[in-house]
Short mmCIF file of C-alpha atoms and ligand atoms in Angstrom, two decimals:
data_model
loop_
_atom_site.label_atom_id
_atom_site.label_comp_id
_atom_site.label_asym_id
_atom_site.label_seq_id
_atom_site.Cartn_x
_atom_site.Cartn_y
_atom_site.Cartn_z
CA MET A 9 36.17 -15.31 10.58
CA PRO A 10 32.38 -15.07 11.09
CA ALA A 11 30.18 -15.27 8.02
CA HIS A 12 29.48 -11.58 7.62
CA ILE A 13 26.63 -10.48 5.37
CA PRO A 14 27.25 -8.02 3.89
CA LEU A 15 30.97 -8.67 3.63
CA PRO A 16 33.11 -5.87 5.10
CA LEU A 17 36.00 -4.53 3.05
CA VAL A 18 38.64 -5.73 5.53
CA HIS A 19 38.44 -8.22 8.39
CA GLU A 20 41.83 -9.11 9.86
CA PRO A 21 41.67 -11.72 12.62
CA ARG A 22 43.91 -11.06 15.64
CA PRO A 23 44.95 -13.42 18.44
CA GLY A 24 42.68 -13.84 21.45
CA THR A 25 39.06 -13.31 22.31
CA PHE A 26 36.96 -10.56 23.84
CA ALA A 27 34.33 -11.66 26.35
CA VAL A 28 31.09 -9.71 26.57
CA GLY A 29 29.70 -10.27 30.01
CA ASP A 30 29.67 -9.05 33.58
CA GLY A 31 31.70 -5.91 33.78
CA THR A 32 31.09 -4.84 30.21
CA SER A 33 30.21 -1.15 29.94
CA ILE A 34 29.63 0.81 26.75
CA GLY A 35 31.40 4.15 26.63
CA ALA A 36 29.96 6.83 24.38
CA ASP A 37 29.39 10.60 24.35
CA GLY A 38 27.14 12.90 22.35
CA ASP A 39 26.15 11.59 18.92
CA ALA A 40 27.78 8.23 19.61
CA ARG A 41 25.22 7.45 22.30
CA ARG A 42 22.48 6.64 19.79
CA ALA A 43 24.37 3.63 18.46
CA ALA A 44 25.53 2.81 22.00
CA TRP A 45 21.93 2.37 23.15
CA VAL A 46 21.20 0.06 20.21
CA LEU A 47 24.22 -2.03 21.22
CA HIS A 48 23.00 -1.92 24.80
CA ASP A 49 19.65 -3.40 23.70
CA VAL A 50 21.35 -6.07 21.55
CA LEU A 51 23.49 -7.15 24.50
CA ALA A 52 20.51 -7.08 26.86
CA GLY A 53 18.96 -9.79 24.69
CA ALA A 54 22.05 -11.88 25.29
CA GLY A 55 21.60 -11.38 29.03
CA VAL A 56 24.39 -8.84 29.32
CA ARG A 57 23.44 -5.68 31.21
CA ALA A 58 26.06 -3.30 29.89
CA PRO A 59 25.45 0.26 31.08
CA VAL A 60 26.14 3.18 28.76
CA VAL A 61 28.76 5.39 30.42
CA PRO A 62 30.91 8.34 29.32
CA ALA A 63 33.58 7.35 26.80
CA ALA A 64 36.35 8.39 29.20
CA ASP A 65 35.06 6.13 31.99
CA PRO A 66 37.83 3.60 32.71
CA ALA A 67 35.13 0.93 33.11
CA ALA A 68 34.16 1.24 29.43
CA THR A 69 35.29 -1.97 27.73
CA ILE A 70 33.39 -1.19 24.54
CA VAL A 71 33.94 2.34 23.30
CA LEU A 72 32.02 4.09 20.50
CA ARG A 73 33.64 7.24 19.18
CA VAL A 74 32.79 9.73 16.46
CA ALA A 75 36.24 10.47 15.05
CA ALA A 76 37.82 11.00 11.63
CA PRO A 77 35.93 9.48 8.68
CA VAL A 78 37.09 6.00 7.73
CA ARG A 79 37.81 5.38 4.04
CA ASP A 80 36.50 8.84 3.15
CA SER A 81 32.97 7.65 3.77
CA ALA A 82 30.29 9.18 5.99
CA GLU A 83 29.31 5.64 6.95
CA GLY A 84 32.82 4.15 7.00
CA TYR A 85 33.87 2.63 10.32
CA ARG A 86 36.70 0.80 12.05
CA LEU A 87 36.13 -1.90 14.63
CA THR A 88 39.16 -2.88 16.70
CA VAL A 89 38.65 -5.79 19.06
CA THR A 90 41.42 -6.72 21.50
CA PRO A 91 41.18 -9.08 24.50
CA GLY A 92 40.39 -6.23 26.91
CA ARG A 93 38.56 -3.71 24.79
CA ALA A 94 36.52 -3.13 21.65
CA VAL A 95 36.61 0.24 19.91
CA LEU A 96 34.04 1.25 17.29
CA GLU A 97 34.84 4.46 15.45
CA GLY A 98 33.82 6.37 12.39
CA GLY A 99 33.10 9.85 11.11
CA SER A 100 29.45 10.03 12.10
CA ALA A 101 26.64 8.56 14.16
CA GLU A 102 25.61 6.68 11.00
CA ALA A 103 29.04 5.07 10.79
CA LEU A 104 28.72 3.88 14.38
CA ALA A 105 25.25 2.49 13.66
CA ARG A 106 26.80 0.31 10.95
CA ALA A 107 29.71 -0.68 13.23
CA VAL A 108 27.27 -1.82 15.92
CA GLN A 109 25.54 -4.14 13.44
CA THR A 110 28.86 -5.63 12.39
CA PHE A 111 29.69 -6.12 16.07
CA ARG A 112 26.32 -7.87 16.39
CA GLN A 113 27.35 -10.26 13.62
CA LEU A 114 30.59 -11.03 15.49
CA LEU A 115 28.55 -12.39 18.40
CA PRO A 116 27.58 -16.06 18.36
CA PRO A 117 24.12 -16.46 16.74
CA ALA A 118 22.54 -17.51 20.06
CA ALA A 119 23.39 -14.06 21.41
CA LEU A 120 20.88 -12.59 18.94
CA ARG A 121 18.01 -14.16 20.83
CA ARG A 122 16.02 -11.94 23.14
CA ALA A 123 16.84 -13.82 26.29
CA PRO A 124 19.99 -15.69 27.23
CA VAL A 125 20.25 -19.37 26.35
CA GLY A 126 23.09 -21.26 28.00
CA ASP A 127 25.43 -19.99 30.68
CA ALA A 128 28.53 -18.84 28.89
CA PRO A 129 28.82 -15.12 28.20
CA PRO A 130 29.29 -14.46 24.49
CA GLU A 131 32.84 -14.25 23.22
CA ILE A 132 34.07 -12.82 19.98
CA GLY A 133 37.32 -13.29 18.14
CA CYS A 134 39.74 -10.36 18.22
CA CYS A 135 40.04 -8.54 14.91
CA VAL A 136 40.35 -5.29 13.04
CA ILE A 137 37.54 -4.49 10.63
CA GLU A 138 37.58 -1.56 8.27
CA ASP A 139 34.56 -1.00 6.16
CA ALA A 140 32.52 1.43 4.10
CA PRO A 141 29.43 1.05 1.90
CA ARG A 142 29.37 1.07 -1.85
CA PHE A 143 26.00 2.83 -2.21
CA ALA A 144 24.38 5.66 -0.26
CA TRP A 145 20.86 4.22 -0.80
CA ARG A 146 20.52 0.65 0.41
CA GLY A 147 16.81 0.23 0.53
CA VAL A 148 14.00 -2.12 1.30
CA HIS A 149 10.38 -1.43 0.41
CA LEU A 150 7.27 -2.82 2.04
CA ASP A 151 3.71 -2.52 0.73
CA VAL A 152 1.54 -1.99 3.79
CA ALA A 153 -1.38 -0.79 1.63
CA ARG A 154 -2.39 -4.14 0.11
CA ARG A 155 -1.94 -5.74 3.53
CA PHE A 156 -1.91 -3.79 6.74
CA MET A 157 1.08 -4.93 8.78
CA PRO A 158 1.24 -4.32 12.55
CA VAL A 159 3.63 -1.74 13.95
CA ALA A 160 5.50 -4.48 15.84
CA PHE A 161 6.34 -6.12 12.52
CA LEU A 162 7.50 -2.86 10.97
CA LEU A 163 9.89 -2.36 13.89
CA ARG A 164 11.15 -5.91 13.48
CA PHE A 165 11.56 -5.42 9.72
CA ILE A 166 13.51 -2.21 10.37
CA ASP A 167 15.77 -4.08 12.78
CA LEU A 168 16.35 -6.83 10.21
CA ALA A 169 17.23 -4.14 7.66
CA ALA A 170 19.66 -2.65 10.18
CA LEU A 171 21.28 -6.05 10.75
CA HIS A 172 22.09 -6.05 7.03
CA ARG A 173 23.42 -2.47 7.14
CA LEU A 174 20.59 -1.23 4.94
CA ASN A 175 19.74 2.42 5.50
CA VAL A 176 16.40 3.12 3.80
CA VAL A 177 13.00 1.61 4.58
CA HIS A 178 10.40 2.67 2.00
CA LEU A 179 6.78 2.30 3.15
CA HIS A 180 4.15 2.09 0.42
CA LEU A 181 1.40 3.63 2.55
CA THR A 182 -1.46 4.08 0.10
CA ASP A 183 -3.01 2.19 -2.78
CA ASP A 184 -6.30 1.21 -4.36
CA GLN A 185 -6.85 -1.48 -1.72
CA GLY A 186 -6.21 0.62 1.39
CA TRP A 187 -5.07 3.94 2.87
CA ARG A 188 -2.81 3.47 5.89
CA ILE A 189 -1.85 6.89 7.28
CA GLU A 190 -3.96 9.10 9.52
CA ILE A 191 -4.52 12.51 7.91
CA PRO A 192 -6.30 14.75 10.45
CA ALA A 193 -7.65 17.13 7.78
CA HIS A 194 -9.28 14.25 5.88
CA PRO A 195 -10.64 11.74 8.39
CA ARG A 196 -12.60 9.71 5.84
CA LEU A 197 -9.27 8.51 4.39
CA THR A 198 -8.95 6.26 7.41
CA ASP A 199 -12.62 5.97 8.46
CA VAL A 200 -13.53 4.71 4.98
CA GLY A 201 -10.37 4.33 2.89
CA SER A 202 -8.44 2.07 5.24
CA TRP A 203 -11.01 -0.74 5.13
CA ARG A 204 -12.07 -3.04 2.35
CA THR A 205 -15.05 -5.31 2.88
CA GLU A 206 -13.22 -8.44 1.74
CA THR A 207 -10.31 -9.64 -0.35
CA VAL A 208 -10.03 -11.80 -3.44
CA VAL A 209 -8.73 -15.28 -2.60
CA GLY A 210 -5.62 -16.24 -4.55
CA ARG A 211 -6.47 -16.33 -8.23
CA THR A 212 -9.87 -17.94 -7.71
CA GLY A 213 -12.08 -14.93 -8.31
CA THR A 214 -13.87 -15.74 -5.07
CA PHE A 215 -13.71 -13.54 -1.98
CA ASP A 216 -12.91 -14.26 1.64
CA GLY A 217 -15.87 -12.36 3.12
CA THR A 218 -13.60 -10.88 5.79
CA PRO A 219 -13.06 -7.14 6.20
CA HIS A 220 -9.39 -6.15 6.00
CA GLY A 221 -7.88 -2.90 7.14
CA GLY A 222 -6.03 -0.78 9.61
CA PHE A 223 -3.96 2.37 9.59
CA TYR A 224 -1.06 3.97 11.39
CA THR A 225 -1.78 6.89 13.69
CA LEU A 226 0.67 9.76 13.59
CA ASP A 227 2.16 8.54 16.87
CA ASP A 228 2.56 5.05 15.38
CA LEU A 229 4.48 6.61 12.52
CA ARG A 230 6.56 8.79 14.85
CA GLU A 231 7.49 5.62 16.75
CA ILE A 232 8.46 3.85 13.52
CA VAL A 233 10.52 6.85 12.38
CA ALA A 234 12.24 7.15 15.77
CA TYR A 235 13.01 3.45 15.97
CA ALA A 236 14.53 3.62 12.50
CA ALA A 237 16.46 6.79 13.39
CA GLN A 238 18.01 5.06 16.41
CA ARG A 239 19.47 2.67 13.82
CA SER A 240 20.36 5.48 11.38
CA ILE A 241 17.73 4.28 8.94
CA THR A 242 15.63 6.75 6.98
CA VAL A 243 11.98 5.93 6.45
CA VAL A 244 10.76 7.07 3.02
CA PRO A 245 6.96 7.45 2.97
CA GLU A 246 5.17 6.84 -0.30
CA ILE A 247 1.83 8.44 -1.13
CA ASP A 248 0.98 7.03 -4.54
CA LEU A 249 -0.44 9.75 -6.84
CA PRO A 250 -2.31 10.47 -9.10
CA GLY A 251 -3.23 6.81 -9.77
CA HIS A 252 -3.54 3.92 -7.32
CA VAL A 253 -6.05 6.06 -5.41
CA GLN A 254 -9.27 4.06 -5.41
CA SER A 255 -9.21 4.07 -1.58
CA VAL A 256 -9.09 7.89 -1.69
CA LEU A 257 -12.03 8.02 -4.09
CA ALA A 258 -14.00 5.63 -1.88
CA ALA A 259 -13.66 8.29 0.84
CA TYR A 260 -13.87 11.42 -1.31
CA PRO A 261 -15.47 10.63 -4.71
CA GLU A 262 -15.53 14.34 -5.56
CA LEU A 263 -11.75 14.17 -6.10
CA GLY A 264 -12.26 11.78 -9.02
CA ASN A 265 -13.22 12.25 -12.63
CA THR A 266 -16.70 10.79 -12.50
CA GLY A 267 -17.97 11.75 -9.06
CA GLN A 268 -19.40 8.24 -8.88
CA PRO A 269 -18.98 6.31 -5.62
CA VAL A 270 -16.41 3.52 -5.66
CA GLU A 271 -15.43 0.99 -3.01
CA VAL A 272 -12.00 0.32 -1.57
CA ARG A 273 -10.74 -2.19 -4.12
CA ARG A 274 -11.15 -5.89 -3.23
CA THR A 275 -9.10 -7.29 -6.12
CA TRP A 276 -5.51 -6.76 -7.28
CA GLY A 277 -4.43 -5.17 -10.55
CA ILE A 278 -4.57 -1.52 -11.52
CA SER A 279 -7.66 0.59 -10.98
CA THR A 280 -8.66 3.02 -13.72
CA ASN A 281 -10.07 5.35 -11.04
CA VAL A 282 -7.55 8.18 -10.74
CA LEU A 283 -7.56 11.73 -9.38
CA ALA A 284 -9.10 14.48 -11.48
CA PRO A 285 -6.64 17.13 -12.71
CA THR A 286 -8.23 19.82 -10.56
CA GLU A 287 -7.12 22.42 -8.04
CA GLU A 288 -9.24 20.56 -5.46
CA ALA A 289 -7.29 17.35 -5.99
CA LEU A 290 -4.02 19.28 -5.78
CA ALA A 291 -5.10 20.98 -2.57
CA PHE A 292 -6.01 17.60 -1.14
CA ALA A 293 -2.63 16.13 -2.08
CA ARG A 294 -0.83 19.11 -0.55
CA ASP A 295 -2.76 18.67 2.70
CA VAL A 296 -1.79 15.02 2.80
CA LEU A 297 1.84 15.83 2.06
CA ASP A 298 1.93 18.49 4.77
CA THR A 299 1.05 15.83 7.33
CA VAL A 300 3.56 13.43 5.78
CA LEU A 301 6.32 16.04 5.88
CA ASP A 302 5.55 16.81 9.51
CA VAL A 303 5.81 13.19 10.59
CA PHE A 304 8.64 11.96 8.35
CA PRO A 305 11.69 14.19 8.83
CA GLY A 306 13.84 12.43 6.22
CA PRO A 307 15.06 14.09 3.03
CA TRP A 308 12.82 12.12 0.62
CA VAL A 309 9.10 11.82 -0.07
CA HIS A 310 7.91 9.29 -2.64
CA LEU A 311 4.98 10.40 -4.79
CA GLY A 312 4.48 7.11 -6.59
CA GLY A 313 3.52 8.04 -10.14
CA ASP A 314 3.44 4.45 -11.38
CA GLU A 315 0.71 2.79 -13.41
CA CYS A 316 -1.67 5.72 -13.75
CA PRO A 317 -4.13 4.79 -16.51
CA ARG A 318 -5.23 7.75 -18.66
CA THR A 319 -8.60 6.06 -19.36
CA GLU A 320 -10.74 8.43 -17.32
CA TRP A 321 -8.89 11.55 -18.44
CA ARG A 322 -9.39 10.53 -22.07
CA GLU A 323 -13.12 10.14 -21.46
CA SER A 324 -13.52 13.33 -19.45
CA PRO A 325 -14.33 16.61 -21.23
CA ALA A 326 -13.20 18.46 -18.09
CA ALA A 327 -9.79 16.76 -18.17
CA ALA A 328 -9.42 17.52 -21.89
CA ALA A 329 -10.34 21.16 -21.27
CA ARG A 330 -7.83 21.31 -18.43
CA ALA A 331 -5.03 19.87 -20.58
CA ALA A 332 -5.83 22.40 -23.33
CA GLU A 333 -5.94 25.30 -20.86
CA LEU A 334 -2.54 24.24 -19.51
CA GLY A 335 -1.11 24.05 -23.03
CA LEU A 336 -0.34 20.33 -22.72
CA ALA A 337 0.05 18.21 -25.82
CA SER A 338 -2.52 15.73 -24.52
CA VAL A 339 -4.19 14.44 -21.35
CA ASP A 340 -1.23 12.05 -21.06
CA GLU A 341 0.79 14.98 -19.71
CA LEU A 342 -1.65 15.71 -16.89
CA GLN A 343 0.27 13.37 -14.58
CA SER A 344 3.50 15.28 -15.14
CA TRP A 345 1.66 18.57 -14.57
CA PHE A 346 0.09 17.25 -11.36
CA LEU A 347 3.30 15.81 -9.93
CA ARG A 348 5.32 18.87 -10.91
CA ARG A 349 2.97 21.01 -8.84
CA LEU A 350 3.45 18.70 -5.87
CA HIS A 351 7.19 18.72 -6.50
CA GLU A 352 7.10 22.52 -6.04
CA HIS A 353 5.33 22.03 -2.73
CA VAL A 354 7.66 19.32 -1.44
CA THR A 355 10.89 21.02 -2.55
CA GLY A 356 9.55 24.30 -1.12
CA ARG A 357 9.64 22.54 2.23
CA GLY A 358 13.23 21.44 1.69
CA ARG A 359 12.69 17.82 0.68
CA ARG A 360 13.32 15.79 -2.45
CA VAL A 361 10.74 13.94 -4.48
CA VAL A 362 11.14 10.29 -5.41
CA GLY A 363 8.96 8.59 -8.04
CA TRP A 364 8.64 5.30 -9.87
CA ASP A 365 10.21 5.46 -13.32
CA GLU A 366 6.99 6.43 -15.15
CA VAL A 367 7.47 9.91 -13.69
CA ALA A 368 10.16 10.46 -16.33
CA ASP A 369 7.58 9.90 -19.14
CA ASP A 370 5.02 12.22 -20.75
CA GLY A 371 6.46 15.56 -19.68
CA GLY A 372 8.70 14.17 -16.97
CA MET A 373 9.83 15.75 -13.73
CA PRO A 374 12.51 18.27 -12.68
CA ALA A 375 15.97 16.72 -12.74
CA ASP A 376 16.30 16.70 -8.95
CA THR A 377 13.55 14.04 -8.73
CA VAL A 378 14.98 10.68 -7.73
CA VAL A 379 13.79 7.94 -10.08
CA MET A 380 13.16 4.40 -8.89
CA ALA A 381 13.68 2.17 -11.93
CA TRP A 382 11.24 -0.71 -11.53
CA ARG A 383 10.22 -1.58 -15.10
CA GLY A 384 13.84 -2.46 -15.88
CA SER A 385 17.35 -1.13 -15.39
CA GLU A 386 17.18 0.49 -18.84
CA HIS A 387 14.63 2.95 -17.42
CA GLY A 388 17.17 3.84 -14.76
CA ILE A 389 19.92 4.36 -17.33
CA LYS A 390 17.61 6.58 -19.37
CA ALA A 391 16.70 8.58 -16.28
CA MET A 392 20.38 9.03 -15.34
CA ALA A 393 21.05 10.29 -18.87
CA ALA A 394 18.26 12.84 -18.31
CA GLY A 395 20.00 13.99 -15.11
CA HIS A 396 18.01 12.10 -12.47
CA ASP A 397 19.62 10.30 -9.58
CA VAL A 398 18.42 6.72 -9.69
CA VAL A 399 17.68 3.87 -7.33
CA MET A 400 17.80 0.60 -9.24
CA SER A 401 14.79 -1.50 -8.26
CA PRO A 402 14.13 -3.56 -11.40
CA GLU A 403 11.37 -6.10 -11.10
CA ASP A 404 13.37 -8.87 -12.74
CA VAL A 405 15.81 -9.07 -9.82
CA THR A 406 14.60 -6.92 -6.88
CA TYR A 407 10.88 -7.77 -6.70
CA PHE A 408 10.84 -10.31 -3.91
CA ASP A 409 7.16 -11.08 -4.42
CA HIS A 410 8.39 -13.23 -7.31
CA TYR A 411 8.83 -16.97 -6.89
CA GLN A 412 12.23 -17.77 -5.46
CA ASP A 413 12.34 -21.29 -6.83
CA GLY A 414 10.84 -22.98 -9.86
CA GLY A 415 10.00 -26.21 -8.01
CA ASP A 416 6.87 -27.47 -6.34
CA GLY A 417 5.71 -26.46 -2.92
CA GLU A 418 6.29 -22.73 -3.07
CA PRO A 419 3.44 -20.57 -1.83
CA LEU A 420 1.40 -18.79 -4.50
CA ALA A 421 3.27 -15.74 -5.78
CA ILE A 422 2.43 -12.95 -8.16
CA GLY A 423 4.66 -14.55 -10.81
CA GLY A 424 8.25 -14.29 -12.02
CA LEU A 425 11.25 -16.24 -10.79
CA THR A 426 14.08 -14.59 -8.91
CA THR A 427 16.41 -16.94 -7.08
CA VAL A 428 18.84 -15.98 -4.33
CA GLU A 429 21.59 -16.87 -6.82
CA ASP A 430 20.13 -14.34 -9.28
CA VAL A 431 20.25 -11.63 -6.63
CA ALA A 432 23.76 -12.58 -5.48
CA ALA A 433 25.05 -12.39 -9.06
CA TRP A 434 23.37 -9.10 -9.92
CA GLU A 435 25.57 -6.14 -10.80
CA PRO A 436 23.43 -3.01 -11.09
CA PRO A 437 24.27 -1.13 -14.30
CA SER A 438 25.61 2.34 -13.60
CA GLY A 439 24.97 4.19 -16.88
CA GLY A 440 26.89 7.25 -17.93
CA GLY A 441 25.31 10.06 -15.92
CA PRO A 442 24.94 12.95 -15.48
CA GLY A 443 22.50 11.56 -12.90
CA ARG A 444 24.06 9.32 -10.25
CA LEU A 445 23.30 5.76 -9.33
CA LEU A 446 22.30 6.28 -5.70
CA GLY A 447 21.84 2.64 -4.92
CA VAL A 448 19.54 -0.36 -4.99
CA GLN A 449 16.37 -1.48 -3.28
CA GLY A 450 14.39 -4.71 -2.70
CA GLN A 451 10.59 -4.61 -3.08
CA HIS A 452 7.91 -6.48 -1.11
CA TRP A 453 4.51 -6.05 -2.71
CA THR A 454 1.97 -7.84 -0.56
CA GLU A 455 -0.93 -8.93 -2.76
CA TYR A 456 0.16 -12.53 -2.20
CA LEU A 457 1.90 -11.93 1.14
CA PRO A 458 -0.94 -11.81 3.66
CA THR A 459 1.10 -12.02 6.87
CA PRO A 460 4.41 -10.88 8.33
CA ALA A 461 5.58 -14.51 8.14
CA ALA A 462 4.83 -14.56 4.41
CA VAL A 463 6.81 -11.33 3.95
CA GLU A 464 9.77 -12.80 5.81
CA TYR A 465 9.60 -15.95 3.72
CA VAL A 466 10.09 -14.03 0.47
CA ALA A 467 12.44 -11.42 1.91
CA PHE A 468 15.04 -13.81 3.24
CA PRO A 469 17.53 -14.85 2.15
CA ARG A 470 17.15 -12.75 -1.02
CA LEU A 471 17.30 -9.48 0.90
CA SER A 472 20.50 -10.69 2.60
CA ALA A 473 22.02 -11.19 -0.86
CA LEU A 474 20.80 -7.78 -2.01
CA ALA A 475 22.34 -6.17 1.08
CA GLU A 476 25.73 -7.39 -0.11
CA VAL A 477 25.10 -5.99 -3.61
CA ALA A 478 24.22 -2.70 -1.94
CA TRP A 479 27.09 -2.57 0.53
CA THR A 480 30.13 -4.41 -0.72
CA ALA A 481 32.42 -2.98 -3.40
CA PRO A 482 32.21 -4.97 -6.65
CA GLU A 483 35.91 -5.86 -6.59
CA ARG A 484 35.42 -7.40 -3.15
CA ARG A 485 32.13 -9.12 -3.96
CA ASP A 486 31.91 -12.74 -5.07
CA ALA A 487 28.48 -14.35 -5.51
CA ALA A 488 29.75 -17.88 -4.83
CA ASP A 489 31.43 -16.75 -1.63
CA LEU A 490 28.23 -15.02 -0.49
CA LEU A 491 26.27 -18.21 -1.06
CA ARG A 492 28.85 -20.13 1.00
CA ARG A 493 28.40 -17.66 3.88
CA LEU A 494 24.60 -17.81 3.77
CA PRO A 495 24.05 -21.00 5.82
CA ALA A 496 25.95 -19.52 8.77
CA HIS A 497 24.07 -16.24 8.38
CA LEU A 498 20.78 -18.14 8.48
CA ARG A 499 21.72 -19.26 12.01
CA ARG A 500 21.42 -15.58 12.97
CA LEU A 501 18.01 -15.40 11.32
CA ASP A 502 17.05 -18.60 13.19
CA ALA A 503 17.97 -16.93 16.46
CA LEU A 504 15.83 -13.95 15.47
CA GLY A 505 12.95 -16.25 14.54
CA VAL A 506 12.86 -15.14 10.91
CA ASN A 507 10.66 -17.24 8.66
CA TYR A 508 13.19 -17.31 5.80
CA ARG A 509 13.03 -19.76 2.93
CA PRO A 510 15.53 -22.54 3.64
CA LEU A 511 18.16 -22.95 0.95
CA ASP A 512 17.12 -26.55 0.30
CA GLY A 513 13.43 -25.95 -0.30
CA PRO A 514 10.17 -24.68 1.11
CA ARG A 515 8.87 -25.60 4.53
CA PRO A 516 5.80 -27.84 4.29
CA ALA A 517 3.72 -25.42 6.35
CA GLN A 518 4.55 -22.63 3.93
CA ARG A 519 2.34 -24.18 1.29
CA GLY A 520 -0.72 -22.92 3.09
CA GLY A 521 0.78 -19.45 3.12
CA THR A 522 1.55 -19.53 6.82
CA GLY A 523 4.93 -19.64 8.41
CA ARG A 524 7.21 -22.34 9.67
CA ARG A 525 7.06 -20.40 12.87
CA GLN A 526 4.94 -17.42 13.73
CA ARG A 527 6.64 -14.99 16.01
CA ALA A 528 5.57 -11.43 16.58
C1 ACM B 626 5.20 -0.81 -9.36
O1 ACM B 626 5.56 -1.99 -9.26
N1 ACM B 626 4.00 -0.53 -9.82
C2 ACM B 626 6.06 0.27 -8.97
#
């Protein structure tokens, strides 16, 4: 049996093999065609030109079918591989997207390269696989605000998420150090807010003297969303409000509390420059969200809400007057007031708000707000008790900007220590409701991850382990068994050119913060 990650519920080997090669055609109709084209592209990398044909075509040796749900799950699927034919079926296009990725893991690792190596067409062992995910939200987050990452890398990251049967990619698009999304109504956000003049070097307090920036045009974002949708992955955009906005205030200082000019932040940490609690700031945020809602069709919009210092509001007579006029107990509740108004706007357009767990403090948010528990699982349990659905993303185990080993030779990290063993052994606490535990998510904050290679180095193999936490039922899951499967899984990541951290220690070249290999 191949070393699946995540582990499917059932994999029964059967006699014989199925050869993928000349004469392979992929049969699919309607909604099933989306996953069929992804499989087509996977096989094209292996040198197999398998046309997509109608499901009833007798030439179809691989058939994808939307049929009855498997294991009562929208994403449940069955994969039946016999010597002459492979059938992938499930209750939805999403189910077939997951089945295709499991099929991809049945192929020999070399078949995951983007051009054929060797002459033999890939063969897979016959089997029956039946599978369904544990959690509905299996997420991965990437901070593209601290470091602009090229579109090509985002597409690659989405594909790596898909390989692990993750279904949410959360993009942290805005922060003090950079604004990364084109907003036509507010061009200075990108003209000014997407560039900082230079960046602090490590923890030296010196600066690199090199401008850093970039942003995604709306067509870039549509491409990212469409590429993810082909893989049945939802992209969740995050616009961090009302704090983490120094890049906004660099562009539009009148939206702040002091009116004083500020620069796009060149250092890490938390800026005290936050939005003023005014109708102008709300109107601005609504404009931004209107563009976001137009470009990101998914059900969720993340409004941030983390780490918003009240310093300026406490010092501002206007903010104090506003809090009094609104009948708030103190300026501390201005964040809740601000985000509740945006919640009305977002839900009025049929979407759901997500926020970091601070949104449940100081006045809180309506119960339909999804809470991402980052300060610790206990914040998630508290939020579930208050009726919120929760995504567990605690920094002690899901912040992959932490060191992954306590030994020498690791590249500089923000701090912490989270080993792949820690992630493999993690059981997210479920709490007692009434809010639900939607799922789990791995975070990639990029202060100390300047390149795509650096992101891959911290993401893998910890994200592979988290994918199993997210997907595989706890009674089926075994951390030691996952760790035994990892070396074989890393052969897939080798074929894909992923700059993962080897299990036996860091690559020498990693010490300088660059990759073992650099592939676009
Ligand atoms: C966070 O790490 N500030 C969500």
